[in-house]
Coordinates of C-alpha atoms in Angstrom, one line a residue:
M70 CA 39.6 117.0 54.7
E71 CA 42.7 115.1 55.8
P72 CA 43.0 111.5 54.5
E73 CA 42.8 110.3 58.1
D74 CA 39.4 112.0 58.5
E75 CA 38.1 110.2 55.5
F76 CA 39.5 106.8 56.7
L77 CA 37.8 107.2 60.1
K78 CA 34.5 108.3 58.4
N79 CA 34.6 105.3 56.1
A80 CA 35.4 102.9 59.0
S81 CA 32.5 104.4 61.0
T82 CA 30.1 104.0 58.0
M83 CA 31.2 100.3 57.5
V84 CA 30.6 99.5 61.1
K85 CA 27.2 101.2 61.1
F86 CA 26.2 99.1 58.0
A87 CA 27.5 95.9 59.6
K88 CA 25.5 96.7 62.8
E89 CA 22.3 97.2 60.8
E90 CA 22.8 94.0 58.8
I91 CA 23.2 92.0 62.1
K92 CA 20.1 93.7 63.5
Q93 CA 18.2 92.8 60.4
F94 CA 19.4 89.2 60.8
L95 CA 18.0 89.3 64.4
G96 CA 14.7 90.4 63.0
W97 CA 14.4 87.3 60.9
T98 CA 15.7 84.7 63.3
N99 CA 15.1 83.3 66.8
K100 CA 16.8 85.8 69.2
H101 CA 16.8 83.1 71.9
S102 CA 18.8 80.6 70.0
S103 CA 22.6 80.3 70.4
Y104 CA 23.1 82.1 67.1
G105 CA 20.6 84.8 68.0
Q106 CA 22.5 85.4 71.2
S107 CA 25.8 85.5 69.3
A108 CA 24.3 88.1 66.9
Q109 CA 23.2 90.2 69.9
L110 CA 26.7 90.1 71.2
I111 CA 28.1 91.2 67.9
V112 CA 25.7 94.2 67.8
S113 CA 27.0 95.2 71.3
K114 CA 30.6 94.8 70.1
L115 CA 29.9 96.9 67.0
E116 CA 28.3 99.6 69.2
T117 CA 31.5 99.7 71.3
I118 CA 33.6 99.9 68.1
L119 CA 31.5 102.8 66.9
K120 CA 32.1 104.6 70.2
D121 CA 35.8 103.8 70.0
I122 CA 36.0 105.2 66.4
K123 CA 34.3 108.4 67.6
E124 CA 36.8 108.8 70.4
L125 CA 39.6 108.3 68.0
E126 CA 38.2 110.9 65.7
E127 CA 38.0 113.4 68.6
E128 CA 41.6 112.5 69.6
F129 CA 42.8 113.1 66.1
K130 CA 41.0 116.4 65.8
N131 CA 42.3 117.6 69.1
K132 CA 45.9 116.7 68.1
Q133 CA 45.5 118.4 64.7
G134 CA 43.8 121.6 66.1

């Protein structure tokens, strides 16, 4: 495994954990409050980041292959 592969895997894992933590926060708080709406926005952004990391992984694999 290339170091870059490990870095991307670690980045993806950290974002997944962050997303789950924010979702857990949403489960404990009022989703309709301003901070609940902010948390929902963060979850959406983290989902986009995960997608971007996957695309970067594919791009890197294709360049290496």
